[in-house]
Short mmCIF file of C-alpha atoms in Angstrom, two decimals:
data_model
loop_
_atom_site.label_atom_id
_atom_site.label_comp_id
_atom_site.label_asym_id
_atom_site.label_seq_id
_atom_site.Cartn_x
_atom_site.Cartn_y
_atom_site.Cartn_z
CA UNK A 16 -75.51 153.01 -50.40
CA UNK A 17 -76.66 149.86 -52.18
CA UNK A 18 -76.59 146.74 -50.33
CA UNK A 19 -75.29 143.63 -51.91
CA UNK A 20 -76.66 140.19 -49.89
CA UNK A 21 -74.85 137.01 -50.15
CA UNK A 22 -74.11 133.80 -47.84
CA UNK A 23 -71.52 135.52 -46.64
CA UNK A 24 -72.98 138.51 -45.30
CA UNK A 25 -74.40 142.07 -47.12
CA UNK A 26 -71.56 144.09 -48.65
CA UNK A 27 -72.08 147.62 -49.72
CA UNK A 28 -71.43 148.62 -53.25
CA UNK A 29 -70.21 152.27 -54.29
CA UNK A 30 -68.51 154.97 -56.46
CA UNK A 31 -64.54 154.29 -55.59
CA UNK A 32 -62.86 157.12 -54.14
CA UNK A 33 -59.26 158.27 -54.26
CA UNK A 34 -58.56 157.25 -51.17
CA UNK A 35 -59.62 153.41 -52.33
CA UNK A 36 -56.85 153.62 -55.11
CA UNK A 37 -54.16 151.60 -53.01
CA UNK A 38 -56.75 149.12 -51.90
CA UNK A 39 -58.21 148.36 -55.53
CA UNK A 40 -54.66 147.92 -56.68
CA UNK A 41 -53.65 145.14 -54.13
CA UNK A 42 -57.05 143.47 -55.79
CA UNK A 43 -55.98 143.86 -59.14
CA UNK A 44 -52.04 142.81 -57.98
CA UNK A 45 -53.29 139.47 -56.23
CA UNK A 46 -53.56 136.84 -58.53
CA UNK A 47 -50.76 135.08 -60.92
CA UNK A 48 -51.18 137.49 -63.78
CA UNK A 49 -51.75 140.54 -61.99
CA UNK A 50 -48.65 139.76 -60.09
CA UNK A 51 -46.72 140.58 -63.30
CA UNK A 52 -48.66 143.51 -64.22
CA UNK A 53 -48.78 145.92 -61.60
CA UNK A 54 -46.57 147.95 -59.85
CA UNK A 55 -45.72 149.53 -57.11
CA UNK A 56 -45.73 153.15 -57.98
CA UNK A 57 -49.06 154.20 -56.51
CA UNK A 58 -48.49 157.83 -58.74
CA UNK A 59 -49.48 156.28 -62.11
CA UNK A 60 -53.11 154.75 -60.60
CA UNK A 61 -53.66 157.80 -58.24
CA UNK A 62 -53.39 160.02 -62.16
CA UNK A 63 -55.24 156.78 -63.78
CA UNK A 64 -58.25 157.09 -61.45
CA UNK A 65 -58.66 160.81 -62.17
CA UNK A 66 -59.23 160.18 -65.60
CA UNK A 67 -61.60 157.49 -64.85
CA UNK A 68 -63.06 159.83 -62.21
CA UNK A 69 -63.72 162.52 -64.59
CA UNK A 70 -65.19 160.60 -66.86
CA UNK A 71 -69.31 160.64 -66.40
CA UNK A 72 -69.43 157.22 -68.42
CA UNK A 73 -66.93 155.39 -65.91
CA UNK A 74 -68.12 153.54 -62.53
CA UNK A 75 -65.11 152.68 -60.66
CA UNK A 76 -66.83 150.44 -58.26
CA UNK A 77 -66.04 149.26 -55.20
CA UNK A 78 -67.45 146.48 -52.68
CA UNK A 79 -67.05 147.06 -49.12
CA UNK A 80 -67.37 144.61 -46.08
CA UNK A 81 -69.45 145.55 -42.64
CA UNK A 82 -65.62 147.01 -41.07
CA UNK A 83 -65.97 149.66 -44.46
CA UNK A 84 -62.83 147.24 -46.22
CA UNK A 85 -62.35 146.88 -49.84
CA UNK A 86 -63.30 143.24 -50.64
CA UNK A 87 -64.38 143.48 -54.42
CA UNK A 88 -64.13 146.04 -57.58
CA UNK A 89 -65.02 146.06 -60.83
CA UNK A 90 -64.77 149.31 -63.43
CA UNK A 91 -67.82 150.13 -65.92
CA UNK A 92 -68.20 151.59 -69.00
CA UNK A 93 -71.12 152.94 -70.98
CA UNK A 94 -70.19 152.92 -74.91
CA UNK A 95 -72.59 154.49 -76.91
CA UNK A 96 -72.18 153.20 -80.54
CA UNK A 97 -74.40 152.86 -83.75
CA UNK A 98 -74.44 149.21 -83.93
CA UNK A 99 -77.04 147.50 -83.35
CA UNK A 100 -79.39 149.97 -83.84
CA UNK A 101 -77.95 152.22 -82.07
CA UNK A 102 -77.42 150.19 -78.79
CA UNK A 103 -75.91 151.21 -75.52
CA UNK A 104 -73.04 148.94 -74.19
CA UNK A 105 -71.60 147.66 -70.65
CA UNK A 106 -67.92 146.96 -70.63
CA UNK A 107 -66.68 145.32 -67.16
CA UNK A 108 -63.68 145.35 -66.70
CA UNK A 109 -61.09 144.79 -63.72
CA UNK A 110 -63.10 142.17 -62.09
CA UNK A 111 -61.80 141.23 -58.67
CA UNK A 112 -63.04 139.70 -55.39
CA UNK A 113 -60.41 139.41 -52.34
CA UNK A 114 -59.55 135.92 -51.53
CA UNK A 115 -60.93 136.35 -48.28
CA UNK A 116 -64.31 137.02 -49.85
CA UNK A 117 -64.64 134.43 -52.35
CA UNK A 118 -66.58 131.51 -52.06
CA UNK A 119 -70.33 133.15 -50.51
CA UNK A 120 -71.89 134.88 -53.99
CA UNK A 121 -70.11 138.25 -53.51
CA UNK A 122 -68.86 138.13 -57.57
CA UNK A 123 -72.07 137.25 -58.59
CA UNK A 124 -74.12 139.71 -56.89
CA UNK A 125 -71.41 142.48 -57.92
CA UNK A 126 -71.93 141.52 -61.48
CA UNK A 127 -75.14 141.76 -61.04
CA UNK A 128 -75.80 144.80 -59.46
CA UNK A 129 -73.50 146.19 -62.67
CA UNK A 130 -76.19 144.65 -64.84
CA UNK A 131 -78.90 146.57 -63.50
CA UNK A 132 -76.48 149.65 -63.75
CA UNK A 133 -76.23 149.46 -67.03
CA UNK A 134 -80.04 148.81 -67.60
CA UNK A 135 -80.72 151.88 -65.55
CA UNK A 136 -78.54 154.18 -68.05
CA UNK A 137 -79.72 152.77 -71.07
CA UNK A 138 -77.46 149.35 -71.65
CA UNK A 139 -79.16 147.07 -73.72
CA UNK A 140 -76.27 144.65 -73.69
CA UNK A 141 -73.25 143.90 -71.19
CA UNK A 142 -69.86 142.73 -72.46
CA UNK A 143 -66.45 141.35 -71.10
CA UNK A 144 -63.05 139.96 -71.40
CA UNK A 145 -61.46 137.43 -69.67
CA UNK A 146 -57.78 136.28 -69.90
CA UNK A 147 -57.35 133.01 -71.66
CA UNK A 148 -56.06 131.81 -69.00
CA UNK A 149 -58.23 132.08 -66.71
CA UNK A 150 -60.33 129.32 -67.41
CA UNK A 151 -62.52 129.26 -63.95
CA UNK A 152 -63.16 132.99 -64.91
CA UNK A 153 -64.39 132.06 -67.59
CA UNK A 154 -66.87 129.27 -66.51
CA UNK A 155 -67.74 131.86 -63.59
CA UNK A 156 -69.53 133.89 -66.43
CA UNK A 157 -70.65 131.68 -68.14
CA UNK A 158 -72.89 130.99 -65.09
CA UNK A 159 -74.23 133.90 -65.56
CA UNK A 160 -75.13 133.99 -68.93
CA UNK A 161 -72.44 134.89 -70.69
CA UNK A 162 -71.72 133.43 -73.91
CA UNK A 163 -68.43 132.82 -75.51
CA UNK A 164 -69.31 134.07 -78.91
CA UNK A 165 -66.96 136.49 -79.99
CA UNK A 166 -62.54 136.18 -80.35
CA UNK A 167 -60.82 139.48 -78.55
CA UNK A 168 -57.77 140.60 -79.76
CA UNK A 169 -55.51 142.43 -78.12
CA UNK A 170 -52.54 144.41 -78.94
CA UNK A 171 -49.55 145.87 -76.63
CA UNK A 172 -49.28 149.87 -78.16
CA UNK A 173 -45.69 150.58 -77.97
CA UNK A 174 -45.07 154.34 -78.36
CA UNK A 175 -41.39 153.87 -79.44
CA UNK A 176 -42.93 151.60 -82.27
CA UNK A 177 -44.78 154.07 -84.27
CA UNK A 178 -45.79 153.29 -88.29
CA UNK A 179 -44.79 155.55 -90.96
CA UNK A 180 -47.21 158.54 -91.21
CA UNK A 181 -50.13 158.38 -93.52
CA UNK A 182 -49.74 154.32 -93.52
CA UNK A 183 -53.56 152.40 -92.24
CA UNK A 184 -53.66 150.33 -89.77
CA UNK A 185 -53.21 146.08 -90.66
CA UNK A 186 -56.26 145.53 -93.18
CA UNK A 187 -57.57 148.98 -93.51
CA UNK A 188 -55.73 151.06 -96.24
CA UNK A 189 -54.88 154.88 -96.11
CA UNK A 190 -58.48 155.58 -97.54
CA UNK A 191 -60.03 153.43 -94.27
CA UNK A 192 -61.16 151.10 -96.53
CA UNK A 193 -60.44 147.23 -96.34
CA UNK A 194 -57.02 146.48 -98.48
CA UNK A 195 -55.98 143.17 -99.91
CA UNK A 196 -54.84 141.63 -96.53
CA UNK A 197 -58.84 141.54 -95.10
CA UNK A 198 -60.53 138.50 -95.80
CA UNK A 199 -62.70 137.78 -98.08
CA UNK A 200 -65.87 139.34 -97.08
CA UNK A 201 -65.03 140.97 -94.20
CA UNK A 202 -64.70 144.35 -93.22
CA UNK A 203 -61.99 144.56 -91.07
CA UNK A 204 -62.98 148.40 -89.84
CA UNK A 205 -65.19 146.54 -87.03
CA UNK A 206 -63.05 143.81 -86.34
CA UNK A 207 -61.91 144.79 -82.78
CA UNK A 208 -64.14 145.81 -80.13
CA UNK A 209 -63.65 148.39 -77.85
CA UNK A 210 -60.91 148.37 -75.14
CA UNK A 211 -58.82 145.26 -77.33
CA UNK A 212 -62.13 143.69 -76.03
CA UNK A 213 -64.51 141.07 -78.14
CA UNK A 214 -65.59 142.16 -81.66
CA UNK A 215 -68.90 144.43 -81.34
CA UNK A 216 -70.62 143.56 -84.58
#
């Protein structure tokens, strides 16, 4: 099991298991935003972390303490694409350290570690979102290299808000090609990046 070394101790990092699924949600629950998002009915993650389990191109990751408790996760995702030449992504997503643990390098060594996961299957690039409001998030990856370069979008799919069949999507017409609404120039059929995450030109 890798070994993660910080100021605060070494931390062990591994492959979640189902049994970790009410643990990784009280991470993802504690904080101001998470607060409003998750819930209580432990079903929906339990089925949610199948998926993700099933997956071969999904890490559900999660940091453990020396008493074996859940201190830190973070989920990653290998996107194949043929941008860039062809180029292998890492998403991150879900980024969370306990209280408890903050403050002795734990985040940063988890995020690195996940770099040199994704190096080892093939990423030539990581990439992330961060809530805008989470400013100190933010500057937390900038620290480590990240650069602000790209604008996510996100957008909240409804399914009792469906379009009328056969219409495109805003700024791509029924023939996937950019309609009048695009602006001028741009291609709007790469304008949102995967998971409602930064564009991936």
């Amino acid at each position: 099991m890798p070994e993660l070394p910080t100021r605060g101790g070494t931390f062990t990092i591994e492959r979640a298991a189902a049994a970790d699924v009410p643990a990784i949600v009280a991470l993802l629950a504690d904080d101001v935003l998470g607060a409003t998002r998750e819930h209580a009915d432990l079903a929906v993650y339990e089925a949610a972390f199948a998926a993700v389990d099933a997956d071969p191109r999904q890490f559900l990751a999660v940091v453990r303490d020396a008493e074996a408790r859940v201190c830190a996760t973070c989920q990653l995702t290998l996107i194949p694409g043929l941008s860039r030449g062809g180029a292998t992504r890492l998403q991150i997503e879900a980024v969370r350290v306990a209280a408890s643990a903050r403050g002795h390098g734990l985040g940063t060594a988890m995020l690195q570690w996940a770099h040199d996961y994704g190096r080892r299957h093939g990423a030539v690039l990581a990439q992330l979102t961060t809530d805008a409001q989470r400013p100190e998030a933010l500057r937390f990856y900038e620290r480590l290299g990240y650069a602000p370069s790209h604008v996510g979008c996100k957008l909240a799919l409804d399914p009792g808000h469906g379009g009328d069949e056969g219409e495109g999507a805003p700024g791509i017409g029924t023939t996937g090609e950019p309609d009048a609404d695009a602006a001028p120039g741009e291609d709007m059929t790469d304008a949102a990046g995967p998971f409602g995450g930064a564009v991936t030109r």
